XYZ file of C-alpha atoms in Angstrom:
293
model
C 88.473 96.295 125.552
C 91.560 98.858 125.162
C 90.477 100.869 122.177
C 92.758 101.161 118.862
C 90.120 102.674 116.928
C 90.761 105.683 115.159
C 89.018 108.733 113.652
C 89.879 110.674 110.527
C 89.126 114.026 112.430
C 91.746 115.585 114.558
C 93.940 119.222 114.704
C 97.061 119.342 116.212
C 99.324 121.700 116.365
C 103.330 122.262 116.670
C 105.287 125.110 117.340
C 109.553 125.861 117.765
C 111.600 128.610 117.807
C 115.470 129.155 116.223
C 117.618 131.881 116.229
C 116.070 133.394 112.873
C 112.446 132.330 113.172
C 109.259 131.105 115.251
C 107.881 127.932 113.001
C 104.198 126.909 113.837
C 102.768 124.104 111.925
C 98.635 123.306 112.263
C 97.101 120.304 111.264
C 93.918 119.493 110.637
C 92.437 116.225 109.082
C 88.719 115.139 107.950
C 86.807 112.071 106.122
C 88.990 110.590 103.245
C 88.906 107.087 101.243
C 92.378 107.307 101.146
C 94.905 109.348 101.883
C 94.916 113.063 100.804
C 97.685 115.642 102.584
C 97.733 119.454 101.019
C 100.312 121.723 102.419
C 101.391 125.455 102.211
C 104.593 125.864 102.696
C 107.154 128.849 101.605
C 108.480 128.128 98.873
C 112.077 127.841 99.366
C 111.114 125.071 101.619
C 110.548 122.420 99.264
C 112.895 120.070 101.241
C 111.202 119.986 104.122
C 107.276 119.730 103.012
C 108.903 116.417 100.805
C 110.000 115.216 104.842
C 106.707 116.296 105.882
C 104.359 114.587 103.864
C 106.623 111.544 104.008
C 106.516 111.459 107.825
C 102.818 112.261 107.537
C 102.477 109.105 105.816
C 104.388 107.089 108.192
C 101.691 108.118 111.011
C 98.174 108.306 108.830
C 96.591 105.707 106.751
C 93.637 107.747 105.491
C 91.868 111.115 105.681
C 92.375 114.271 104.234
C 94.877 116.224 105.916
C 95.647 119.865 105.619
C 99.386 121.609 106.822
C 99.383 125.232 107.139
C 103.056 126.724 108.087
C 103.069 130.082 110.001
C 106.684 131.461 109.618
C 107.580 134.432 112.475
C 111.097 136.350 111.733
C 112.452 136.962 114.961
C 116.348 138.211 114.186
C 118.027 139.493 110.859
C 119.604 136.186 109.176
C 122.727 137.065 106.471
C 121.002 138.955 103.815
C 122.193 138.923 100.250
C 120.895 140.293 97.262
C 119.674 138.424 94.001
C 120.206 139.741 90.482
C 117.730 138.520 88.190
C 119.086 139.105 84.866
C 116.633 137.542 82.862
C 114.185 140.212 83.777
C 116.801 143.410 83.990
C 117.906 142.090 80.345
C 114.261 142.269 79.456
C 113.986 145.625 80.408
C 117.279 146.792 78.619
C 115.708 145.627 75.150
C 112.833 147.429 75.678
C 114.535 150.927 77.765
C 116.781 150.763 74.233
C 113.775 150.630 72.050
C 112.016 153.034 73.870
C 115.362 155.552 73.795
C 115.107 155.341 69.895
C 111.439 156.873 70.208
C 112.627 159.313 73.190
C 115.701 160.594 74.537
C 117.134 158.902 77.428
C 120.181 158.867 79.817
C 122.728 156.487 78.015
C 123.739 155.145 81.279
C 121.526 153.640 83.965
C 121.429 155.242 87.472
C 121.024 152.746 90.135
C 117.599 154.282 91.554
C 116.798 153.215 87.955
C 116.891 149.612 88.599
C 115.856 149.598 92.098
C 112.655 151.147 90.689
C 112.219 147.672 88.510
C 110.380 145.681 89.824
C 111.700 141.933 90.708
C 114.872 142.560 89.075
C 116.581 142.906 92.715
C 115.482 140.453 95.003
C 116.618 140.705 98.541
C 117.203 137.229 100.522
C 117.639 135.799 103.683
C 119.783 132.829 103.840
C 118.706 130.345 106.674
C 120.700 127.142 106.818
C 118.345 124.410 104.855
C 119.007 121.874 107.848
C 118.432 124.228 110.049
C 114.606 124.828 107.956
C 114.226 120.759 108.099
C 114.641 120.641 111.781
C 112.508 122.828 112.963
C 110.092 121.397 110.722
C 110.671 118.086 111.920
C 109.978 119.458 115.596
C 107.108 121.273 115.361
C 105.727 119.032 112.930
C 106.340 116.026 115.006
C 104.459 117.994 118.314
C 101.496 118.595 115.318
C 101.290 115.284 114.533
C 101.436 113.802 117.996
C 98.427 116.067 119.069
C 96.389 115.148 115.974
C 96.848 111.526 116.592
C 95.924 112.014 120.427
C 92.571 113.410 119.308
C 91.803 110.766 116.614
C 92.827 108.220 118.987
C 90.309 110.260 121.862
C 86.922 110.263 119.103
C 88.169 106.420 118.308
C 87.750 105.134 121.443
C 84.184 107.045 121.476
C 83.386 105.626 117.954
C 84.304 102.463 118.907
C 81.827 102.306 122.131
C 78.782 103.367 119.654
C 79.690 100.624 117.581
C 79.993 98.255 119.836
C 76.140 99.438 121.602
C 74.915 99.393 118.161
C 76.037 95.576 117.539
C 74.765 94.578 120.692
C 71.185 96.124 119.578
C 71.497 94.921 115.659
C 72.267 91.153 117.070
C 68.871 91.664 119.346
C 67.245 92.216 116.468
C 68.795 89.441 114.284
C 68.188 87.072 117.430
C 64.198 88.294 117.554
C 63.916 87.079 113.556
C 65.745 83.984 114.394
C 63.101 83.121 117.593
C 60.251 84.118 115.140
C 61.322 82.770 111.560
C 59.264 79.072 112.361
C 56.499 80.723 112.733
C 56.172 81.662 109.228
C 55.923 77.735 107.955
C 53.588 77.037 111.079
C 51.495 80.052 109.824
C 51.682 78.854 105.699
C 51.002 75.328 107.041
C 47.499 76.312 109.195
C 46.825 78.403 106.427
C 47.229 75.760 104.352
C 44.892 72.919 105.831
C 42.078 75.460 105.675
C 42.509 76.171 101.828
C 42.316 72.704 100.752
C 40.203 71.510 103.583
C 37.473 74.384 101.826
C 37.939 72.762 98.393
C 38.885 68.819 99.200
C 38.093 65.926 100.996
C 40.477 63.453 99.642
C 42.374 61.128 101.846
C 45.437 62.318 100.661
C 45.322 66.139 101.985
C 47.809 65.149 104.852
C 50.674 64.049 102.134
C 50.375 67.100 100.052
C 50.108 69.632 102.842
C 53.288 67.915 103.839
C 54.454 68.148 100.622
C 53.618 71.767 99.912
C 54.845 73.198 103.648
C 57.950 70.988 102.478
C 58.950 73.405 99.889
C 57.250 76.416 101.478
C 59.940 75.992 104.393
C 63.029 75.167 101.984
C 61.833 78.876 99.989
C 62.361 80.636 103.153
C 64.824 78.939 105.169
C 67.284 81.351 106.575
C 69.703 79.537 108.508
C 72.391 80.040 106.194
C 71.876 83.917 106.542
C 71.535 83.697 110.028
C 74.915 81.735 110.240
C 76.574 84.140 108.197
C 75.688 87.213 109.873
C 76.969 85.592 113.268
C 80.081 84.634 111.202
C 80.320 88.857 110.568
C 79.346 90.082 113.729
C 82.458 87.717 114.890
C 84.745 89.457 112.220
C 83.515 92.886 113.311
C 84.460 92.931 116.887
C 87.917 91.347 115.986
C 88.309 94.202 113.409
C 87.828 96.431 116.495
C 90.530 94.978 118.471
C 92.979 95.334 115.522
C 96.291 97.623 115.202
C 95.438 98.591 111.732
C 93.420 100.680 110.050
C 89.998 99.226 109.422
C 87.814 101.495 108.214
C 87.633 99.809 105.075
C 87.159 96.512 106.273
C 84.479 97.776 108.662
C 82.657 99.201 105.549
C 83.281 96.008 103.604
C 81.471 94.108 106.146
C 78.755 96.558 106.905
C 77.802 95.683 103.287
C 77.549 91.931 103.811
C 75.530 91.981 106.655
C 73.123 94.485 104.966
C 73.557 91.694 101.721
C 71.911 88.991 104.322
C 69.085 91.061 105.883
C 68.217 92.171 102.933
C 67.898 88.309 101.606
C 65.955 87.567 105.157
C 63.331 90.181 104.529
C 62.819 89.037 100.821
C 62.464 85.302 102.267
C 60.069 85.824 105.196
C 57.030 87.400 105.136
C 55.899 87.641 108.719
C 54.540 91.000 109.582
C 56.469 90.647 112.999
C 59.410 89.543 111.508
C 59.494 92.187 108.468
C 59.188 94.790 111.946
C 62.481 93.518 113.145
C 64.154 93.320 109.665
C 63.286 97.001 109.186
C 64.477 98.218 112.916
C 67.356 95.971 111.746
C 68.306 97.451 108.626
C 68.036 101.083 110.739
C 70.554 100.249 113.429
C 72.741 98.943 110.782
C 72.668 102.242 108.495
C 73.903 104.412 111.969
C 76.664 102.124 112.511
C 77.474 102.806 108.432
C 77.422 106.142 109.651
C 80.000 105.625 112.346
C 82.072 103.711 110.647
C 82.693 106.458 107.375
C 84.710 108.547 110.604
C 87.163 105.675 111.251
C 90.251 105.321 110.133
């Protein structure tokens, strides 16, 4: 069976190069109900980490996925010079009040205000489109690689599952083999009670009677049917081109629902052994499936 199973745990990484700068973009993702992406990016690049979690989005349906951006300088882009004049304002008002306490220079020297600090604020102006592409690229690379391993632990998570189904219907076909036992058992058990404390020529009728609504108490046919109906759904969840991690989950619950309702029914010490190794196989493959996508 081609595998289309995905994990939620993968790292990829991207890197490209422009005239002013080496990007590299890492990407690593874990376990998440939905979801998640957190990203540090410069800040001036707000553009481009809204493209980036959008295209994230477009490739994952659930984990939590951290972006780190690793920015290189590699020439000297145009440079220009900010004036913030909030701040330089603030420090007038308080260089004036402080000159009424003290004598100061009525002018300001230049050193003066290179001295304050964040009032100048030296920039490099790169191109945003140019920012977006090479986001784009290396991002892209990142996210290819991350899917490549998810796809990779998938295929390996998928195999498990698959082994563990195999063993969990075993079991499920040992408790069906075994389950008639149980009224066979009440019934012998039965004759001998009432054969201790009656010889009425009746017995026969309420033995029937009694092993009548014995077997309708622990009849599990319909539990039996519906856990084949699941074990159907499961391996056709595996085949699927979405994400099913959920759905996996979802029915991991029902089938635990109906062995649960099969060990409360049947009391056969031999079946109650293969409800219990049951109820183990199916908590590993809950296991398994919290990793998948």
């Amino acid at each position: 069976m081609t595998s289309l199973v995905r994990s939620m745990t993968g790292f990829g990484r991207g890197v490209t190069t422009t005239k002013a700068f080496q990007l590299t973009i890492e990407m690593r993702s874990v376990n998440h109900r939905f979801l998640e992406v957190h990203s540090r990016f410069p800040k001036e690049w707000m553009e481009a980490e809204v493209l980036t979690k959008k295209m994230i989005a477009a490739k994952l349906a659930r984990g939590k996925v951290d972006v780190t951006v690793n920015v290189k300088e590699l020439t000297e882009a145009t440079q220009t010079i900010a004036v913030n004049t909030a701040l330089i304002e603030a420090y007038a008002q308080a260089r004036t009040e402080v000159a009424a306490l003290a004598p100061l220079a009525a002018e300001w020297q230049m050193s003066e205000l290179f001295a304050l600090e964040g009032a100048l604020i030296q920039q490099k102006e790169v191109p945003a489109q140019e920012i977006n592409d090479a986001v784009m690229t290396a991002l892209s690379a990142a996210l290819d690689a991350l899917v490549g391993m998810r796809q990779t632990e998938g295929a390996m998570l998928q195999q498990v599952l698959l082994e563990q189904q195999q063993a969990l219907q075993q079991e499920i076909a040992t408790i069906e083999s075994l389950a008639p036992q149980a009224v066979e058992k009440y019934r012998t058990r039965l004759v001998e009670r009432l054969a201790q404390v009656t010889t009425q020529v009746d017995v026969d009728d309420r033995i029937m009677a009694e092993v009548a609504i014995y077997a309708e108490r622990v009849d599990i046919a319909e539990e039996l049917d519906r856990l084949q109906s699941h074990f159907a759904q499961f391996t056709k969840a595996l085949k699927s081109n979405d994400a099913i991690g959920r759905k996996l989950d979802f029915i991991m619950q029902e089938m635990h629902r109906e062995i649960n309702t099969i060990g409360s029914k049947n009391q056969s010490t031999v079946v109650s052994v293969a409800v219990v190794q049951a109820k183990t196989i199916l908590e590993k493959m809950r296991e398994q499936v919290q990793n998948i996508e």
